[in-house]
Short mmCIF file of N, CA and C in Angstrom, two decimals:
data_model
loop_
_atom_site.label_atom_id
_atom_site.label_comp_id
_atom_site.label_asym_id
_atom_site.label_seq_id
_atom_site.Cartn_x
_atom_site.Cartn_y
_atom_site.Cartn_z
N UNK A 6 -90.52 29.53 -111.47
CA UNK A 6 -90.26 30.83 -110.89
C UNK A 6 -91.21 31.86 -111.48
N UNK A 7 -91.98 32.64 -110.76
CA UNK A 7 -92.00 33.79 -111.55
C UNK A 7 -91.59 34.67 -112.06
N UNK A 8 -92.30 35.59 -112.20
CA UNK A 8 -91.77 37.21 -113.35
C UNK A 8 -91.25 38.23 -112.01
N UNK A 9 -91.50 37.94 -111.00
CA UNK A 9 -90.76 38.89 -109.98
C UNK A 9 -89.47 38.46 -109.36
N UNK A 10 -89.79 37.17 -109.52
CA UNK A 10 -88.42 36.45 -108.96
C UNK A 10 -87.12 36.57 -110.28
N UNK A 11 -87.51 36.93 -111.13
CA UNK A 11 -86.70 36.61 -112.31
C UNK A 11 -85.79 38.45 -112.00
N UNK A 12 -86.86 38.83 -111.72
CA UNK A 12 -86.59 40.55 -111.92
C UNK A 12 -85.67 40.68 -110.41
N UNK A 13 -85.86 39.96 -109.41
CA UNK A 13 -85.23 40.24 -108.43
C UNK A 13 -83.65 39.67 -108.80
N UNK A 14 -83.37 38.56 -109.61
CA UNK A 14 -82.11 37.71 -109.64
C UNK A 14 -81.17 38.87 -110.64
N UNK A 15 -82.11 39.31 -111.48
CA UNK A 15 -81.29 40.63 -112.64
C UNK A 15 -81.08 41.65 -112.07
N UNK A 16 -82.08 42.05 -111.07
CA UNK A 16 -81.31 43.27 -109.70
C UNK A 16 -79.89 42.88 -109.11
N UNK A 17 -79.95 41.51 -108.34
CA UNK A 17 -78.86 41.26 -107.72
C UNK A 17 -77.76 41.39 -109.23
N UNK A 18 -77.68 40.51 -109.95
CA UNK A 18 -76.89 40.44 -111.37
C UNK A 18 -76.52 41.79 -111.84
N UNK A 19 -77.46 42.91 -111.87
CA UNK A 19 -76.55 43.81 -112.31
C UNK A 19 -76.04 45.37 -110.98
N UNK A 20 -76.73 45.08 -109.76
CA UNK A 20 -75.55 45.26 -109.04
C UNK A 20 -74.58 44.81 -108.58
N UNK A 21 -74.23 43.90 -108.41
CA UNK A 21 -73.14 43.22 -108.63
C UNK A 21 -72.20 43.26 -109.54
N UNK A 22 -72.89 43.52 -110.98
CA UNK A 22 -71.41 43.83 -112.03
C UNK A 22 -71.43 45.30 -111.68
N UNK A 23 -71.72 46.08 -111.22
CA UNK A 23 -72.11 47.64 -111.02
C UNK A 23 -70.66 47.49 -109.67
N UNK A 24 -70.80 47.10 -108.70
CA UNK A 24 -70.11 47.04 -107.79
C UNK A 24 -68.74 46.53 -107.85
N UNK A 25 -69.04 45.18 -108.61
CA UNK A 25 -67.30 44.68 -109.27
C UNK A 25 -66.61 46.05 -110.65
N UNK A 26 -67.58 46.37 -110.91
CA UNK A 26 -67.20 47.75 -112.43
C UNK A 26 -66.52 48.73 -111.21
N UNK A 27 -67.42 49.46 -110.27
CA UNK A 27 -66.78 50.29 -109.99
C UNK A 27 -65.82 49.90 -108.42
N UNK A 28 -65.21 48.96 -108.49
CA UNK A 28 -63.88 48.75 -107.86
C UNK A 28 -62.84 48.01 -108.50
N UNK A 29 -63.18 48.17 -109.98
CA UNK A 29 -62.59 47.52 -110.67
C UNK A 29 -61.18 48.43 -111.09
N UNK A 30 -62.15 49.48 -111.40
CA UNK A 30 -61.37 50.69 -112.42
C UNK A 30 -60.21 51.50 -111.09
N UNK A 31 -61.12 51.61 -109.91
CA UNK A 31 -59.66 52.21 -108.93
C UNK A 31 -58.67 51.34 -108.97
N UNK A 32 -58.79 49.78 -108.87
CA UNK A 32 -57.47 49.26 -108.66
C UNK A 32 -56.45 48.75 -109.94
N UNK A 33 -57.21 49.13 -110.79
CA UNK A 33 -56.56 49.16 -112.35
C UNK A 33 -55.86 50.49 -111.93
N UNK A 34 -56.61 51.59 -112.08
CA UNK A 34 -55.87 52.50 -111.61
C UNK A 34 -54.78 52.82 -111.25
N UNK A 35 -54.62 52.45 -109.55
CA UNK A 35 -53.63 52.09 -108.60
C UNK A 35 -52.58 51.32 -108.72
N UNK A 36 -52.78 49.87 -109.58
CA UNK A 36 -51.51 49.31 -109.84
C UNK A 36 -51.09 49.10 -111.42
N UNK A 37 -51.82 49.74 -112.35
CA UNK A 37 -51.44 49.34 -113.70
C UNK A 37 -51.29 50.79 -114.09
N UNK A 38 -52.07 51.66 -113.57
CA UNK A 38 -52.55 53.23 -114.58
C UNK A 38 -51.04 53.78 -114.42
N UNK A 39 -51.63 54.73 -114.93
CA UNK A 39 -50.26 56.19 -114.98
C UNK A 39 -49.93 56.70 -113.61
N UNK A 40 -48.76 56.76 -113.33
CA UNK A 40 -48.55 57.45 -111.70
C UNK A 40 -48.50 58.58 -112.01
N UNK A 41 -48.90 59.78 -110.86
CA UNK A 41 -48.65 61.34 -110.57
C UNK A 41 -47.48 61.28 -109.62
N UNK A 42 -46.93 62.69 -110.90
CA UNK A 42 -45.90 63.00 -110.29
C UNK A 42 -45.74 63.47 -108.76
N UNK A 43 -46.90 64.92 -109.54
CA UNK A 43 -46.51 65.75 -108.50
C UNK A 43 -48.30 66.57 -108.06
N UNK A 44 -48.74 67.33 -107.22
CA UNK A 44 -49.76 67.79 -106.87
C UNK A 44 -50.66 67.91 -108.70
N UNK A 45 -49.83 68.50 -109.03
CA UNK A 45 -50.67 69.12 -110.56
C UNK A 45 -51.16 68.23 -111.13
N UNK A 46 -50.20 66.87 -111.55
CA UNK A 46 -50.74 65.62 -112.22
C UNK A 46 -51.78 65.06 -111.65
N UNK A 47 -51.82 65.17 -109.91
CA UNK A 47 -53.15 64.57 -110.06
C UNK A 47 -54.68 65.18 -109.73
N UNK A 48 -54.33 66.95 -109.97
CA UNK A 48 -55.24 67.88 -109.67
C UNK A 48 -55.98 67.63 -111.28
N UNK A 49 -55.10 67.99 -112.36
CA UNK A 49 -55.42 68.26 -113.84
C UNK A 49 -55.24 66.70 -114.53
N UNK A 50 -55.13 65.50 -114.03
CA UNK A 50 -54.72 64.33 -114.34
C UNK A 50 -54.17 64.32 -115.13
N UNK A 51 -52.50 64.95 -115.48
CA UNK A 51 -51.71 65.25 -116.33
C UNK A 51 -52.04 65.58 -117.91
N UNK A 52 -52.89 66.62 -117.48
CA UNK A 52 -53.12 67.48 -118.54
C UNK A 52 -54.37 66.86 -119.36
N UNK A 53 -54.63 65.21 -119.29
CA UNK A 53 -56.11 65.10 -120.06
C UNK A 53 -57.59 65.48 -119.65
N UNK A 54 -57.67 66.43 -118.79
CA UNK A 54 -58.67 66.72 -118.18
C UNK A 54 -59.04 68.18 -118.95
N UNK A 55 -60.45 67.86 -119.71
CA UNK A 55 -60.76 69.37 -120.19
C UNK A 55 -60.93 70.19 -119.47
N UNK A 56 -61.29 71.25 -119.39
CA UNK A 56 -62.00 72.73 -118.42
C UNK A 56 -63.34 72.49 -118.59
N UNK A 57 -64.02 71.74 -119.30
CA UNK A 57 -65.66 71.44 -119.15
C UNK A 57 -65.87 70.35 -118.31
N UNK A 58 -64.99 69.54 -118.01
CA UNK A 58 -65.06 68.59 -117.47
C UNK A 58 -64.55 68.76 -115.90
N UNK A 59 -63.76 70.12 -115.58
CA UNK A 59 -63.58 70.65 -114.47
C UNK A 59 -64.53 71.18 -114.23
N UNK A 60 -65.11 72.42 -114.73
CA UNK A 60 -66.80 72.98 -114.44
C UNK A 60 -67.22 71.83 -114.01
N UNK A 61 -67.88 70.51 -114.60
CA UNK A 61 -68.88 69.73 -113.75
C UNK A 61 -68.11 69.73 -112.99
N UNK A 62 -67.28 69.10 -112.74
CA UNK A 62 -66.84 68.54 -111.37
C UNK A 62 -66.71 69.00 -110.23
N UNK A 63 -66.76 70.33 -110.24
CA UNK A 63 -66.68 71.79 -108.87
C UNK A 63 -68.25 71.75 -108.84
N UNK A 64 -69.06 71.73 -110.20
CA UNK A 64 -70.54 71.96 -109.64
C UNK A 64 -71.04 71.14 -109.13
N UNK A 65 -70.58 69.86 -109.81
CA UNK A 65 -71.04 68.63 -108.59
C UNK A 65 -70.38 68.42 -107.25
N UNK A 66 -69.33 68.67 -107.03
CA UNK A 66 -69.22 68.51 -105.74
C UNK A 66 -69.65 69.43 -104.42
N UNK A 67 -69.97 70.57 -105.31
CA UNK A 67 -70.81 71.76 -104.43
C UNK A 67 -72.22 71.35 -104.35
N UNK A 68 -72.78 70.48 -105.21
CA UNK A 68 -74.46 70.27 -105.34
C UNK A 68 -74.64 69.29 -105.06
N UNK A 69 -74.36 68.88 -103.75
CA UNK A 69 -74.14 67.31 -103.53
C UNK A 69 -76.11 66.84 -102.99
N UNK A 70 -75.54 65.37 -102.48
CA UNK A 70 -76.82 65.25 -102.34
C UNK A 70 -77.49 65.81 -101.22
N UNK A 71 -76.89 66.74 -99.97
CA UNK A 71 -77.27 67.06 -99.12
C UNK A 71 -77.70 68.55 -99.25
N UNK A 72 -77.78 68.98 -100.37
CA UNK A 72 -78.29 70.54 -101.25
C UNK A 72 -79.31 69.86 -101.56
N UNK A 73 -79.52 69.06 -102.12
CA UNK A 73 -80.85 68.59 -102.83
C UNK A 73 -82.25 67.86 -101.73
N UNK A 74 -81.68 67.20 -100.63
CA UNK A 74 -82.35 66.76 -99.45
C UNK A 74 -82.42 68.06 -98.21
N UNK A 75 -81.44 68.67 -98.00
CA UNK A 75 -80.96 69.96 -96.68
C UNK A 75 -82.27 70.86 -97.46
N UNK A 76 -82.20 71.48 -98.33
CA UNK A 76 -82.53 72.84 -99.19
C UNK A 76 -84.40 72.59 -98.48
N UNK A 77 -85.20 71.85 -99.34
CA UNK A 77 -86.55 71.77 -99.60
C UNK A 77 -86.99 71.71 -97.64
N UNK A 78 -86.31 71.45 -97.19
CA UNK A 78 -86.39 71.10 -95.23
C UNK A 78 -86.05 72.77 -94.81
N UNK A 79 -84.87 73.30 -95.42
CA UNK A 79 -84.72 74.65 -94.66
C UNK A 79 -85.41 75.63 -95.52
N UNK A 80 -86.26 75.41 -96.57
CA UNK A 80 -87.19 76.68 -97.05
C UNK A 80 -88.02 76.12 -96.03
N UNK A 81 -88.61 74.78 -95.50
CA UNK A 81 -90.09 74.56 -95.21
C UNK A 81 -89.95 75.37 -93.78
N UNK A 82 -88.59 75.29 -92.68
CA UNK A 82 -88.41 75.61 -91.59
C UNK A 82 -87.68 76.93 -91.41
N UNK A 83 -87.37 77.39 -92.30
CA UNK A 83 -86.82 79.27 -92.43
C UNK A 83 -87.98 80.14 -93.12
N UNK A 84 -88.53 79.27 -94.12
CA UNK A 84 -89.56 79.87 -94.75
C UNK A 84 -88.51 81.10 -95.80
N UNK A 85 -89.17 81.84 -96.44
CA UNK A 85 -87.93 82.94 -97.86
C UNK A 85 -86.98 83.08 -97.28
N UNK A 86 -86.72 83.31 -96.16
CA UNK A 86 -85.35 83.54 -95.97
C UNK A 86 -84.07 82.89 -96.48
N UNK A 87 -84.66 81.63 -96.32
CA UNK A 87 -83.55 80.72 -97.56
C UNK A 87 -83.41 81.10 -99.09
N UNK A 88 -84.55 81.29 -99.36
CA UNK A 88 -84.26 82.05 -101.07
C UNK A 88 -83.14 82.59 -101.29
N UNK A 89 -83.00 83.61 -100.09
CA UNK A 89 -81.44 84.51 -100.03
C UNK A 89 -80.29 83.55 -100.28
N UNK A 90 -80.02 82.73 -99.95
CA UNK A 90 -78.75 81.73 -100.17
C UNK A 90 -78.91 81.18 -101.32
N UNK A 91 -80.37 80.50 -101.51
CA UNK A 91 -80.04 79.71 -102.91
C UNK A 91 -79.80 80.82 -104.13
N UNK A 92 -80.67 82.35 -104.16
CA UNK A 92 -80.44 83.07 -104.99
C UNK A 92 -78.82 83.42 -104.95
N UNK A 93 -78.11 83.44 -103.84
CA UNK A 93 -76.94 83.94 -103.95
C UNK A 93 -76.03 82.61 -104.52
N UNK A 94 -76.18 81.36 -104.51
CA UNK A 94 -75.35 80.33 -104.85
C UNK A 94 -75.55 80.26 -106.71
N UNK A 95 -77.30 80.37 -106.71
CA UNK A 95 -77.39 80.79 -108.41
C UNK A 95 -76.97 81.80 -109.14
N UNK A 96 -76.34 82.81 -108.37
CA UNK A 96 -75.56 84.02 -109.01
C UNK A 96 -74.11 83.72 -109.09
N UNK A 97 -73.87 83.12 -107.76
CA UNK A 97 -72.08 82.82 -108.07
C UNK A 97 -71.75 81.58 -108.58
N UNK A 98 -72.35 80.37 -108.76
CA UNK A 98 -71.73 79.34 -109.62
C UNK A 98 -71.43 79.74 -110.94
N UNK A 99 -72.61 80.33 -111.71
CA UNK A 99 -71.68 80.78 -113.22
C UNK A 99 -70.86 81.46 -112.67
N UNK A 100 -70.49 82.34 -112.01
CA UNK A 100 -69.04 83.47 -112.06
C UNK A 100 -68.29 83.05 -111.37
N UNK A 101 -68.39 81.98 -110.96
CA UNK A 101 -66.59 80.62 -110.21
C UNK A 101 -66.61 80.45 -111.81
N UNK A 102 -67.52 79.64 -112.30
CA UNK A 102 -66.84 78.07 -113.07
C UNK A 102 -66.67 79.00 -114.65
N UNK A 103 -67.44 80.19 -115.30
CA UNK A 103 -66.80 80.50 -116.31
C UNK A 103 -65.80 81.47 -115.93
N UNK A 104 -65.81 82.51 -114.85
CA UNK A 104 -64.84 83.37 -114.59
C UNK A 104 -63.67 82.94 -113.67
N UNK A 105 -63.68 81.94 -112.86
CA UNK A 105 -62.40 82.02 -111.94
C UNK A 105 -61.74 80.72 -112.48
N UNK A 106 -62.44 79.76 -112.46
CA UNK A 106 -61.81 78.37 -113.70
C UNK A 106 -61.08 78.13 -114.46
N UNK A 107 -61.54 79.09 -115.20
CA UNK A 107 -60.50 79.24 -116.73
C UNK A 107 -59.06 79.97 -116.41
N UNK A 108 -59.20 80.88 -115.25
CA UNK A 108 -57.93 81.56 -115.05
C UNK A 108 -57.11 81.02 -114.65
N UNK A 109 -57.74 79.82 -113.17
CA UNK A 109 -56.63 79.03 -112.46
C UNK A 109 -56.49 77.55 -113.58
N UNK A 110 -56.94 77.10 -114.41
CA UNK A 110 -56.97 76.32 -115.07
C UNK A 110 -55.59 76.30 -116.29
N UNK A 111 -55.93 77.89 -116.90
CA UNK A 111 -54.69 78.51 -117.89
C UNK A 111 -53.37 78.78 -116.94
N UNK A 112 -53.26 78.85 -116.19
CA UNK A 112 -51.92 78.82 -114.90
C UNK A 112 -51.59 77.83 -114.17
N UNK A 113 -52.79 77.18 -114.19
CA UNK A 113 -51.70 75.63 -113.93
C UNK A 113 -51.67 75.47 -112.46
N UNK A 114 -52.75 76.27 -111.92
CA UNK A 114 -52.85 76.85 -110.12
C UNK A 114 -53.29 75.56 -109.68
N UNK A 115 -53.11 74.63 -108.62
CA UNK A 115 -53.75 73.58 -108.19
C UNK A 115 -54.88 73.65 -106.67
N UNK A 116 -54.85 75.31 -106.56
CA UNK A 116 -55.82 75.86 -105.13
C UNK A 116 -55.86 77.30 -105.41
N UNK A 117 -56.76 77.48 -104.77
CA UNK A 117 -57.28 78.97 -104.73
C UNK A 117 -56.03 79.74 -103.63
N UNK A 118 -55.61 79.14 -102.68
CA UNK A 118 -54.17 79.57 -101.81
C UNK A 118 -53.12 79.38 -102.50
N UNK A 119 -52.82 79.10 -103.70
CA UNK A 119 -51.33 79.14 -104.30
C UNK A 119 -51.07 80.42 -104.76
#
């Protein structure tokens, strides 16, 4: 065999444990883990969830991969006018995730409508 064929069999090999890893852990999850009670337990995952670890998680799900592919296509086809949005999204992510976060976080709020 060669040195490419070897490299192709360790591709398949470690997606594959990549793929068995991550359907591993939901159904551990699901039938062995901790149950939620109620909305809160499984907003704050009964309380072991830091507030830094909430920040990422609002920024990543706002910066998904279609910000990172959409964005560089609508400066090329709006031309600055897009600046306006991305400048306005770089002004309000710090003032959600250190200013509005911590408030609904210390109250125990599980939505911005409660």
């Amino acid at each position: 065999m060669t040195s490419s064929s070897w490299t192709m069999i360790w591709d398949y090999i470690v997606f594959l444990a990549f793929i068995i890893g991550c359907s591993a852990i939901p159904l551990y999850s699901k039938f062995w883990g901790p149950k939620e009670r109620s909305k809160a337990d499984y907003v704050f995952a009964t309380g072991s969830v830091s507030i830094a670890a909430m920040m990422m998680s609002i920024a990543r799900g706002t910066l998904g991969v279609r910000s990172f592919l959409g964005y560089p296509s609508e400066l090329y086809y709006r031309g600055s006018a897009m600046w306006e949005t991305l400048w306005g999204m770089i002004c309000a992510y710090p003032i959600v995730i250190f200013i509005f976060v911590p408030v609904y976080y210390n109250l125990g709020i599980t939505s911005v409508y409660q």
